[in-house]
């Protein structure tokens, strides 16, 4: 798929990007394309300045937009990619969008407009897109916004926990932890090495599949492709020192497991699983309390929960919020822009009446 020189340039771009996005880094995106783009319909838009790679975003053309038969070009995402921000070298954001839009104006293919999914609202990359569209008098709109939990640096783990969780709840969690410890040896482990990684991956997949995700067919192990992706990205990321594994065990039995991906100055909480047989002890919450130690790392300023808006568990512990948006943008000539303008009116009216509902506790992936 790519030669060594391109991979090296890609890794250098990721290390110098205006906004980190592990889902677009080579060790994550390449395995994702191998698993979910068998027909090779995704193309990588790349921006170069001499021999330096300065921008990268996967693109695909989709025949429908929701229920409407509106072919459009969109940044490519899959069900386990929770941020769509392109990798853009610091200082190149405006240039990146200008070159991308110019290319799509000249050759839009079948696409009637560009849709960019899951950008961080207010980031340098998103702000550059908005400013460029305004300066070019190009029709655009933020058509959807969600706000998900974010852990922000600035307090000690202990102080953060005390201000985020009311005293009555903290007392209950202490009681649950004490009762759980009465069942046997309770251990917590944090590991950023590659030691025992293969076994840990299998334990995680089995734990997740035993729960509600396994019952409704959405566990990683429910599909060959997602199982392979999980194993490949943890293996590839761990080799680069980007993976942190946490688990809570009772007599060696995993009760809760968690994966963080680090990309300084940020981090992404990718996946978590817990043993439903011990739900009365809130093992997932107990593990997240340990995860607050991220606040002690000087190289990390924030951690994105990658959770749905209104997630009943993580929203009760992480008080910060990260706004994620979907943008629709005009491309091509006057004909396309006229069609897009009419369609955008409908989309904005729809967005004005649509509410993003909190996820039900049964769909949260953890206990409240």
mmCIF file of C-alpha atoms in Angstrom:
data_model
loop_
_atom_site.group_PDB
_atom_site.id
_atom_site.type_symbol
_atom_site.label_atom_id
_atom_site.label_comp_id
_atom_site.label_asym_id
_atom_site.label_seq_id
_atom_site.Cartn_x
_atom_site.Cartn_y
_atom_site.Cartn_z
ATOM 1 C CA UNK A 1 0.000 0.000 0.000
ATOM 2 C CA UNK A 2 2.856 2.404 0.764
ATOM 3 C CA UNK A 3 6.614 2.367 0.610
ATOM 4 C CA UNK A 4 8.939 2.970 3.536
ATOM 5 C CA UNK A 5 9.739 6.554 2.526
ATOM 6 C CA UNK A 6 6.067 7.490 2.452
ATOM 7 C CA UNK A 7 5.441 5.846 5.828
ATOM 8 C CA UNK A 8 8.363 7.792 7.305
ATOM 9 C CA UNK A 9 6.965 11.044 5.890
ATOM 10 C CA UNK A 10 3.528 10.121 7.277
ATOM 11 C CA UNK A 11 4.955 9.500 10.748
ATOM 12 C CA UNK A 12 6.838 12.803 10.626
ATOM 13 C CA UNK A 13 3.591 14.570 9.697
ATOM 14 C CA UNK A 14 1.766 12.977 12.630
ATOM 15 C CA UNK A 15 4.485 14.138 15.014
ATOM 16 C CA UNK A 16 4.188 17.722 13.724
ATOM 17 C CA UNK A 17 0.439 17.977 13.197
ATOM 18 C CA UNK A 18 -1.596 20.976 14.312
ATOM 19 C CA UNK A 19 -4.053 18.615 15.983
ATOM 20 C CA UNK A 20 -3.306 14.984 16.866
ATOM 21 C CA UNK A 21 -5.581 12.310 15.452
ATOM 22 C CA UNK A 22 -4.432 8.749 16.024
ATOM 23 C CA UNK A 23 -7.155 7.447 13.693
ATOM 24 C CA UNK A 24 -5.340 9.068 10.763
ATOM 25 C CA UNK A 25 -1.841 7.965 11.746
ATOM 26 C CA UNK A 26 -0.217 5.308 9.590
ATOM 27 C CA UNK A 27 -0.227 2.566 12.247
ATOM 28 C CA UNK A 28 -4.017 2.930 12.618
ATOM 29 C CA UNK A 29 -5.299 4.038 9.210
ATOM 30 C CA UNK A 30 -3.367 1.507 7.136
ATOM 31 C CA UNK A 31 -4.789 -1.555 8.970
ATOM 32 C CA UNK A 32 -8.247 0.049 8.834
ATOM 33 C CA UNK A 33 -8.026 0.424 5.068
ATOM 34 C CA UNK A 34 -6.827 -3.149 4.726
ATOM 35 C CA UNK A 35 -9.815 -4.436 6.712
ATOM 36 C CA UNK A 36 -12.601 -2.147 5.501
ATOM 37 C CA UNK A 37 -11.615 -0.982 2.024
ATOM 38 C CA UNK A 38 -11.182 -4.257 0.181
ATOM 39 C CA UNK A 39 -12.381 -2.642 -3.074
ATOM 40 C CA UNK A 40 -9.766 0.133 -2.677
ATOM 41 C CA UNK A 41 -12.307 2.893 -3.187
ATOM 42 C CA UNK A 42 -10.697 5.191 -0.628
ATOM 43 C CA UNK A 43 -8.051 7.593 -1.872
ATOM 44 C CA UNK A 44 -5.587 9.561 0.196
ATOM 45 C CA UNK A 45 -5.451 13.283 -0.430
ATOM 46 C CA UNK A 46 -1.925 14.407 0.394
ATOM 47 C CA UNK A 47 -0.342 17.843 0.524
ATOM 48 C CA UNK A 48 3.383 18.186 -0.012
ATOM 49 C CA UNK A 49 5.832 21.046 0.425
ATOM 50 C CA UNK A 50 8.883 19.807 -1.389
ATOM 51 C CA UNK A 51 9.703 16.438 0.129
ATOM 52 C CA UNK A 52 7.762 17.140 3.340
ATOM 53 C CA UNK A 53 4.306 15.665 3.730
ATOM 54 C CA UNK A 54 2.171 18.487 5.147
ATOM 55 C CA UNK A 55 -1.351 17.101 5.051
ATOM 56 C CA UNK A 56 -3.239 13.827 4.688
ATOM 57 C CA UNK A 57 -6.898 12.864 4.671
ATOM 58 C CA UNK A 58 -8.670 9.741 3.348
ATOM 59 C CA UNK A 59 -11.565 10.510 0.988
ATOM 60 C CA UNK A 60 -14.376 8.465 -0.491
ATOM 61 C CA UNK A 61 -17.392 9.159 -2.691
ATOM 62 C CA UNK A 62 -20.698 8.059 -1.207
ATOM 63 C CA UNK A 63 -23.879 7.648 -3.287
ATOM 64 C CA UNK A 64 -26.271 8.689 -0.518
ATOM 65 C CA UNK A 65 -26.396 11.283 2.223
ATOM 66 C CA UNK A 66 -28.586 9.811 4.913
ATOM 67 C CA UNK A 67 -31.857 8.919 3.245
ATOM 68 C CA UNK A 68 -31.252 11.219 0.282
ATOM 69 C CA UNK A 69 -29.706 10.076 -3.028
ATOM 70 C CA UNK A 70 -27.099 12.838 -2.908
ATOM 71 C CA UNK A 71 -23.667 11.636 -4.047
ATOM 72 C CA UNK A 72 -20.959 13.491 -2.181
ATOM 73 C CA UNK A 73 -17.306 13.341 -1.239
ATOM 74 C CA UNK A 74 -16.537 12.707 2.421
ATOM 75 C CA UNK A 75 -13.555 12.123 4.640
ATOM 76 C CA UNK A 76 -13.504 8.362 5.099
ATOM 77 C CA UNK A 77 -14.292 6.956 8.528
ATOM 78 C CA UNK A 78 -15.239 3.540 9.859
ATOM 79 C CA UNK A 79 -17.192 2.510 12.957
ATOM 80 C CA UNK A 80 -14.079 2.443 15.146
ATOM 81 C CA UNK A 81 -12.671 5.818 14.070
ATOM 82 C CA UNK A 82 -13.956 8.536 16.381
ATOM 83 C CA UNK A 83 -12.325 11.643 14.921
ATOM 84 C CA UNK A 84 -12.161 12.773 11.305
ATOM 85 C CA UNK A 85 -9.689 15.644 11.587
ATOM 86 C CA UNK A 86 -7.045 15.377 8.849
ATOM 87 C CA UNK A 87 -3.393 15.314 9.753
ATOM 88 C CA UNK A 88 -2.132 18.794 8.888
ATOM 89 C CA UNK A 89 1.319 20.095 9.696
ATOM 90 C CA UNK A 90 1.296 23.108 12.013
ATOM 91 C CA UNK A 91 1.002 26.287 9.949
ATOM 92 C CA UNK A 92 -0.430 24.566 6.869
ATOM 93 C CA UNK A 93 -4.139 24.336 7.722
ATOM 94 C CA UNK A 94 -5.360 27.081 5.377
ATOM 95 C CA UNK A 95 -3.116 25.829 2.575
ATOM 96 C CA UNK A 96 -4.402 22.286 3.072
ATOM 97 C CA UNK A 97 -8.060 23.218 2.691
ATOM 98 C CA UNK A 98 -7.359 25.611 -0.193
ATOM 99 C CA UNK A 99 -5.582 22.920 -2.193
ATOM 100 C CA UNK A 100 -8.177 20.263 -1.366
ATOM 101 C CA UNK A 101 -11.109 22.468 -2.357
ATOM 102 C CA UNK A 102 -9.363 23.671 -5.507
ATOM 103 C CA UNK A 103 -8.810 20.070 -6.538
ATOM 104 C CA UNK A 104 -12.439 19.161 -5.892
ATOM 105 C CA UNK A 105 -13.638 22.252 -7.767
ATOM 106 C CA UNK A 106 -11.614 21.173 -10.791
ATOM 107 C CA UNK A 107 -12.533 17.488 -10.568
ATOM 108 C CA UNK A 108 -15.502 16.765 -8.290
ATOM 109 C CA UNK A 109 -16.243 13.440 -9.944
ATOM 110 C CA UNK A 110 -19.751 12.375 -9.006
ATOM 111 C CA UNK A 111 -19.764 14.377 -5.780
ATOM 112 C CA UNK A 112 -22.228 17.246 -5.450
ATOM 113 C CA UNK A 113 -20.589 18.626 -2.309
ATOM 114 C CA UNK A 114 -17.911 17.894 0.297
ATOM 115 C CA UNK A 115 -18.937 16.600 3.701
ATOM 116 C CA UNK A 116 -16.328 16.574 6.463
ATOM 117 C CA UNK A 117 -17.346 14.416 9.392
ATOM 118 C CA UNK A 118 -16.091 14.637 12.989
ATOM 119 C CA UNK A 119 -13.935 17.763 13.073
ATOM 120 C CA UNK A 120 -13.027 19.329 16.404
ATOM 121 C CA UNK A 121 -14.991 22.576 16.472
ATOM 122 C CA UNK A 122 -12.811 25.539 17.383
ATOM 123 C CA UNK A 123 -9.557 23.774 16.505
ATOM 124 C CA UNK A 124 -7.002 25.417 14.212
ATOM 125 C CA UNK A 125 -7.875 22.960 11.451
ATOM 126 C CA UNK A 126 -11.635 23.550 11.622
ATOM 127 C CA UNK A 127 -11.240 27.313 12.028
ATOM 128 C CA UNK A 128 -9.015 27.446 8.943
ATOM 129 C CA UNK A 129 -11.711 25.667 6.923
ATOM 130 C CA UNK A 130 -14.404 28.082 8.103
ATOM 131 C CA UNK A 131 -12.249 31.154 7.410
ATOM 132 C CA UNK A 132 -11.252 29.976 3.949
ATOM 133 C CA UNK A 133 -14.860 29.310 2.968
ATOM 134 C CA UNK A 134 -15.852 32.767 4.193
ATOM 135 C CA UNK A 135 -12.989 34.444 2.321
ATOM 136 C CA UNK A 136 -13.844 32.567 -0.877
ATOM 137 C CA UNK A 137 -17.586 33.253 -0.437
ATOM 138 C CA UNK A 138 -18.025 29.517 -0.614
ATOM 139 C CA UNK A 139 -21.293 28.180 0.816
ATOM 140 C CA UNK A 140 -20.724 26.039 3.909
ATOM 141 C CA UNK A 141 -22.438 25.113 7.141
ATOM 142 C CA UNK A 142 -21.900 23.275 10.383
ATOM 143 C CA UNK A 143 -24.807 20.847 10.064
ATOM 144 C CA UNK A 144 -24.416 18.879 13.291
ATOM 145 C CA UNK A 145 -22.629 19.261 16.613
ATOM 146 C CA UNK A 146 -22.175 16.852 19.497
ATOM 147 C CA UNK A 147 -20.334 17.398 22.773
ATOM 148 C CA UNK A 148 -18.527 14.456 24.328
ATOM 149 C CA UNK A 149 -16.617 14.003 27.554
ATOM 150 C CA UNK A 150 -13.062 15.341 27.720
ATOM 151 C CA UNK A 151 -10.461 15.031 30.474
ATOM 152 C CA UNK A 152 -8.440 18.246 30.706
ATOM 153 C CA UNK A 153 -5.099 18.806 32.429
ATOM 154 C CA UNK A 154 -4.852 21.321 35.252
ATOM 155 C CA UNK A 155 -5.639 19.534 38.519
ATOM 156 C CA UNK A 156 -4.267 16.596 40.452
ATOM 157 C CA UNK A 157 -6.190 13.328 40.022
ATOM 158 C CA UNK A 158 -7.419 13.549 43.615
ATOM 159 C CA UNK A 159 -8.638 17.146 43.306
ATOM 160 C CA UNK A 160 -10.277 16.461 39.957
ATOM 161 C CA UNK A 161 -12.123 13.438 41.316
ATOM 162 C CA UNK A 162 -13.396 15.368 44.324
ATOM 163 C CA UNK A 163 -14.759 18.237 42.249
ATOM 164 C CA UNK A 164 -16.255 15.980 39.576
ATOM 165 C CA UNK A 165 -17.983 13.364 41.723
ATOM 166 C CA UNK A 166 -20.271 14.279 44.599
ATOM 167 C CA UNK A 167 -19.291 13.066 48.068
ATOM 168 C CA UNK A 168 -22.217 10.656 48.380
ATOM 169 C CA UNK A 169 -21.186 8.919 45.151
ATOM 170 C CA UNK A 170 -17.530 8.800 46.212
ATOM 171 C CA UNK A 171 -18.557 7.148 49.467
ATOM 172 C CA UNK A 172 -20.591 4.554 47.567
ATOM 173 C CA UNK A 173 -17.662 3.787 45.252
ATOM 174 C CA UNK A 174 -15.325 3.339 48.226
ATOM 175 C CA UNK A 175 -17.828 0.900 49.698
ATOM 176 C CA UNK A 176 -18.078 -1.020 46.426
ATOM 177 C CA UNK A 177 -14.307 -1.254 46.144
ATOM 178 C CA UNK A 178 -14.015 -2.512 49.729
ATOM 179 C CA UNK A 179 -16.699 -5.132 49.160
ATOM 180 C CA UNK A 180 -14.996 -6.226 45.964
ATOM 181 C CA UNK A 181 -11.653 -6.577 47.774
ATOM 182 C CA UNK A 182 -13.347 -8.942 50.214
ATOM 183 C CA UNK A 183 -13.851 -11.360 47.310
ATOM 184 C CA UNK A 184 -10.103 -11.842 46.860
ATOM 185 C CA UNK A 185 -6.890 -10.147 45.761
ATOM 186 C CA UNK A 186 -7.803 -6.991 43.841
ATOM 187 C CA UNK A 187 -5.075 -5.642 41.551
ATOM 188 C CA UNK A 188 -4.764 -2.706 39.170
ATOM 189 C CA UNK A 189 -2.260 -2.690 36.322
ATOM 190 C CA UNK A 190 -1.137 0.054 33.940
ATOM 191 C CA UNK A 191 1.161 -1.066 31.109
ATOM 192 C CA UNK A 192 2.579 0.788 28.100
ATOM 193 C CA UNK A 193 4.975 -1.966 27.023
ATOM 194 C CA UNK A 194 4.566 -4.816 24.547
ATOM 195 C CA UNK A 195 4.994 -7.493 27.224
ATOM 196 C CA UNK A 196 2.091 -9.927 27.264
ATOM 197 C CA UNK A 197 0.256 -7.861 24.669
ATOM 198 C CA UNK A 198 -1.098 -10.749 22.585
ATOM 199 C CA UNK A 199 -2.591 -12.446 25.635
ATOM 200 C CA UNK A 200 -4.045 -9.154 26.885
ATOM 201 C CA UNK A 201 -5.717 -8.540 23.519
ATOM 202 C CA UNK A 202 -7.398 -11.942 23.625
ATOM 203 C CA UNK A 203 -8.569 -11.334 27.196
ATOM 204 C CA UNK A 204 -10.082 -8.006 26.214
ATOM 205 C CA UNK A 205 -11.871 -9.422 23.184
ATOM 206 C CA UNK A 206 -13.306 -12.275 25.246
ATOM 207 C CA UNK A 207 -14.401 -9.956 28.069
ATOM 208 C CA UNK A 208 -16.150 -7.568 25.703
ATOM 209 C CA UNK A 209 -17.887 -10.364 23.806
ATOM 210 C CA UNK A 210 -19.307 -11.841 27.024
ATOM 211 C CA UNK A 211 -21.184 -8.599 27.657
ATOM 212 C CA UNK A 212 -24.008 -6.708 25.994
ATOM 213 C CA UNK A 213 -21.961 -5.968 22.881
ATOM 214 C CA UNK A 214 -21.538 -9.677 22.288
ATOM 215 C CA UNK A 215 -25.256 -10.246 22.709
ATOM 216 C CA UNK A 216 -26.196 -7.590 20.173
ATOM 217 C CA UNK A 217 -23.410 -8.474 17.755
ATOM 218 C CA UNK A 218 -21.371 -5.275 18.079
ATOM 219 C CA UNK A 219 -18.352 -6.634 19.962
ATOM 220 C CA UNK A 220 -14.984 -6.361 18.264
ATOM 221 C CA UNK A 221 -14.744 -10.153 18.241
ATOM 222 C CA UNK A 222 -18.123 -10.422 16.490
ATOM 223 C CA UNK A 223 -16.467 -9.755 13.129
ATOM 224 C CA UNK A 224 -13.199 -10.964 11.650
ATOM 225 C CA UNK A 225 -12.359 -7.471 10.397
ATOM 226 C CA UNK A 226 -12.810 -5.631 13.696
ATOM 227 C CA UNK A 227 -11.028 -8.373 15.637
ATOM 228 C CA UNK A 228 -8.076 -8.083 13.263
ATOM 229 C CA UNK A 229 -8.110 -4.283 13.411
ATOM 230 C CA UNK A 230 -8.002 -4.266 17.216
ATOM 231 C CA UNK A 231 -5.084 -6.673 17.320
ATOM 232 C CA UNK A 232 -3.164 -4.858 14.580
ATOM 233 C CA UNK A 233 -3.561 -1.324 15.940
ATOM 234 C CA UNK A 234 -2.649 -2.348 19.478
ATOM 235 C CA UNK A 235 0.391 -4.222 18.213
ATOM 236 C CA UNK A 236 1.474 -1.425 15.875
ATOM 237 C CA UNK A 237 0.752 1.354 18.343
ATOM 238 C CA UNK A 238 2.476 -0.423 21.235
ATOM 239 C CA UNK A 239 5.628 -0.822 19.159
ATOM 240 C CA UNK A 240 5.679 2.980 18.864
ATOM 241 C CA UNK A 241 4.970 3.543 22.554
ATOM 242 C CA UNK A 242 1.501 4.956 21.901
ATOM 243 C CA UNK A 243 -0.636 2.353 23.683
ATOM 244 C CA UNK A 244 -1.517 2.303 27.364
ATOM 245 C CA UNK A 245 -3.404 -0.697 28.775
ATOM 246 C CA UNK A 246 -5.217 -0.632 32.090
ATOM 247 C CA UNK A 247 -7.003 -3.440 33.868
ATOM 248 C CA UNK A 248 -8.639 -4.247 37.178
ATOM 249 C CA UNK A 249 -8.420 -7.900 38.233
ATOM 250 C CA UNK A 250 -9.781 -10.091 40.979
ATOM 251 C CA UNK A 251 -7.539 -13.092 41.668
ATOM 252 C CA UNK A 252 -6.127 -12.594 38.170
ATOM 253 C CA UNK A 253 -9.552 -12.496 36.507
ATOM 254 C CA UNK A 254 -10.105 -9.303 34.473
ATOM 255 C CA UNK A 255 -13.093 -7.334 35.739
ATOM 256 C CA UNK A 256 -12.511 -4.195 33.666
ATOM 257 C CA UNK A 257 -10.074 -3.373 30.866
ATOM 258 C CA UNK A 258 -9.283 -0.143 29.050
ATOM 259 C CA UNK A 259 -7.141 1.017 26.124
ATOM 260 C CA UNK A 260 -5.767 4.558 25.736
ATOM 261 C CA UNK A 261 -3.870 5.768 22.674
ATOM 262 C CA UNK A 262 -1.430 8.633 23.293
ATOM 263 C CA UNK A 263 -0.462 11.291 20.765
ATOM 264 C CA UNK A 264 1.050 14.215 22.662
ATOM 265 C CA UNK A 265 -0.345 16.667 23.598
ATOM 266 C CA UNK A 266 -3.520 14.574 23.498
ATOM 267 C CA UNK A 267 -4.794 11.112 24.226
ATOM 268 C CA UNK A 268 -7.756 9.018 23.104
ATOM 269 C CA UNK A 269 -9.660 6.563 25.285
ATOM 270 C CA UNK A 270 -10.363 3.955 22.636
ATOM 271 C CA UNK A 271 -12.121 0.932 24.121
ATOM 272 C CA UNK A 272 -13.283 -0.359 27.488
ATOM 273 C CA UNK A 273 -14.943 -3.560 28.657
ATOM 274 C CA UNK A 274 -16.144 -4.901 31.993
ATOM 275 C CA UNK A 275 -17.431 -8.119 33.519
ATOM 276 C CA UNK A 276 -21.203 -7.853 33.888
ATOM 277 C CA UNK A 277 -21.181 -10.542 36.588
ATOM 278 C CA UNK A 278 -19.540 -7.945 38.846
ATOM 279 C CA UNK A 279 -21.581 -4.932 37.703
ATOM 280 C CA UNK A 280 -22.848 -4.339 41.247
ATOM 281 C CA UNK A 281 -19.293 -3.321 42.174
ATOM 282 C CA UNK A 282 -18.953 -0.808 39.285
ATOM 283 C CA UNK A 283 -15.584 -2.172 38.073
ATOM 284 C CA UNK A 284 -15.602 0.079 35.001
ATOM 285 C CA UNK A 285 -16.008 3.181 37.131
ATOM 286 C CA UNK A 286 -13.293 2.005 39.530
ATOM 287 C CA UNK A 287 -10.955 1.597 36.569
ATOM 288 C CA UNK A 288 -11.800 5.077 35.277
ATOM 289 C CA UNK A 289 -10.899 6.521 38.666
ATOM 290 C CA UNK A 290 -7.446 4.971 38.249
ATOM 291 C CA UNK A 291 -7.364 6.379 34.719
ATOM 292 C CA UNK A 292 -7.443 9.902 36.182
ATOM 293 C CA UNK A 293 -3.697 9.466 36.732
ATOM 294 C CA UNK A 294 -3.414 10.700 33.142
ATOM 295 C CA UNK A 295 -3.615 14.151 34.742
ATOM 296 C CA UNK A 296 -0.133 13.622 36.189
ATOM 297 C CA UNK A 297 1.497 13.230 32.773
ATOM 298 C CA UNK A 298 3.271 16.402 31.683
ATOM 299 C CA UNK A 299 3.169 15.379 28.012
ATOM 300 C CA UNK A 300 -0.631 15.120 27.888
ATOM 301 C CA UNK A 301 -2.968 18.102 28.092
ATOM 302 C CA UNK A 302 -6.225 16.286 27.402
ATOM 303 C CA UNK A 303 -7.834 12.925 26.771
ATOM 304 C CA UNK A 304 -10.771 12.511 24.396
ATOM 305 C CA UNK A 305 -13.293 9.989 25.710
ATOM 306 C CA UNK A 306 -14.358 9.051 22.145
ATOM 307 C CA UNK A 307 -17.736 8.373 23.789
ATOM 308 C CA UNK A 308 -21.209 9.287 22.641
ATOM 309 C CA UNK A 309 -22.746 12.504 23.880
ATOM 310 C CA UNK A 310 -24.556 11.917 27.137
ATOM 311 C CA UNK A 311 -22.656 8.743 28.008
ATOM 312 C CA UNK A 312 -24.005 7.969 31.505
ATOM 313 C CA UNK A 313 -20.751 6.690 32.990
ATOM 314 C CA UNK A 314 -17.927 8.819 31.614
ATOM 315 C CA UNK A 315 -19.950 12.050 31.678
ATOM 316 C CA UNK A 316 -20.297 11.614 35.435
ATOM 317 C CA UNK A 317 -16.503 11.539 35.923
ATOM 318 C CA UNK A 318 -15.000 13.727 33.178
ATOM 319 C CA UNK A 319 -16.362 17.265 33.394
ATOM 320 C CA UNK A 320 -14.798 18.746 30.256
ATOM 321 C CA UNK A 321 -16.503 18.597 26.864
ATOM 322 C CA UNK A 322 -15.146 18.428 23.325
ATOM 323 C CA UNK A 323 -17.357 19.732 20.521
ATOM 324 C CA UNK A 324 -17.314 17.616 17.375
ATOM 325 C CA UNK A 325 -18.979 18.779 14.177
ATOM 326 C CA UNK A 326 -20.036 17.797 10.680
ATOM 327 C CA UNK A 327 -19.459 20.330 7.903
ATOM 328 C CA UNK A 328 -21.019 20.490 4.438
ATOM 329 C CA UNK A 329 -19.183 22.579 1.827
ATOM 330 C CA UNK A 330 -19.884 23.639 -1.757
ATOM 331 C CA UNK A 331 -17.570 22.408 -4.528
ATOM 332 C CA UNK A 332 -17.509 22.465 -8.313
ATOM 333 C CA UNK A 333 -19.215 24.853 -10.704
ATOM 334 C CA UNK A 334 -22.418 26.875 -10.528
ATOM 335 C CA UNK A 335 -24.710 23.921 -11.253
ATOM 336 C CA UNK A 336 -23.413 21.876 -8.353
ATOM 337 C CA UNK A 337 -23.450 24.878 -6.057
ATOM 338 C CA UNK A 338 -27.077 25.657 -6.894
ATOM 339 C CA UNK A 339 -28.103 22.088 -6.108
ATOM 340 C CA UNK A 340 -26.043 22.142 -2.931
ATOM 341 C CA UNK A 341 -27.528 25.458 -1.801
ATOM 342 C CA UNK A 342 -31.065 24.122 -2.101
ATOM 343 C CA UNK A 343 -30.123 20.898 -0.360
ATOM 344 C CA UNK A 344 -28.314 22.734 2.426
ATOM 345 C CA UNK A 345 -31.492 24.624 3.314
ATOM 346 C CA UNK A 346 -33.215 21.295 3.866
ATOM 347 C CA UNK A 347 -30.278 19.940 5.862
ATOM 348 C CA UNK A 348 -30.120 22.985 8.129
ATOM 349 C CA UNK A 349 -33.857 22.867 8.766
ATOM 350 C CA UNK A 350 -33.491 19.193 9.646
ATOM 351 C CA UNK A 351 -30.542 19.894 11.955
ATOM 352 C CA UNK A 352 -32.478 22.636 13.742
ATOM 353 C CA UNK A 353 -35.168 20.184 14.784
ATOM 354 C CA UNK A 354 -32.940 17.191 15.432
ATOM 355 C CA UNK A 355 -31.719 16.549 18.964
ATOM 356 C CA UNK A 356 -28.824 14.276 19.899
ATOM 357 C CA UNK A 357 -30.293 12.130 22.668
ATOM 358 C CA UNK A 358 -28.224 10.743 25.545
ATOM 359 C CA UNK A 359 -27.329 7.100 25.081
ATOM 360 C CA UNK A 360 -29.398 4.701 27.116
ATOM 361 C CA UNK A 361 -27.564 2.988 29.963
ATOM 362 C CA UNK A 362 -27.985 -0.331 28.172
ATOM 363 C CA UNK A 363 -25.957 1.045 25.262
ATOM 364 C CA UNK A 364 -23.191 2.736 27.206
ATOM 365 C CA UNK A 365 -20.706 -0.090 27.365
ATOM 366 C CA UNK A 366 -20.382 0.270 31.129
ATOM 367 C CA UNK A 367 -22.402 0.610 34.274
ATOM 368 C CA UNK A 368 -23.473 3.977 35.570
#
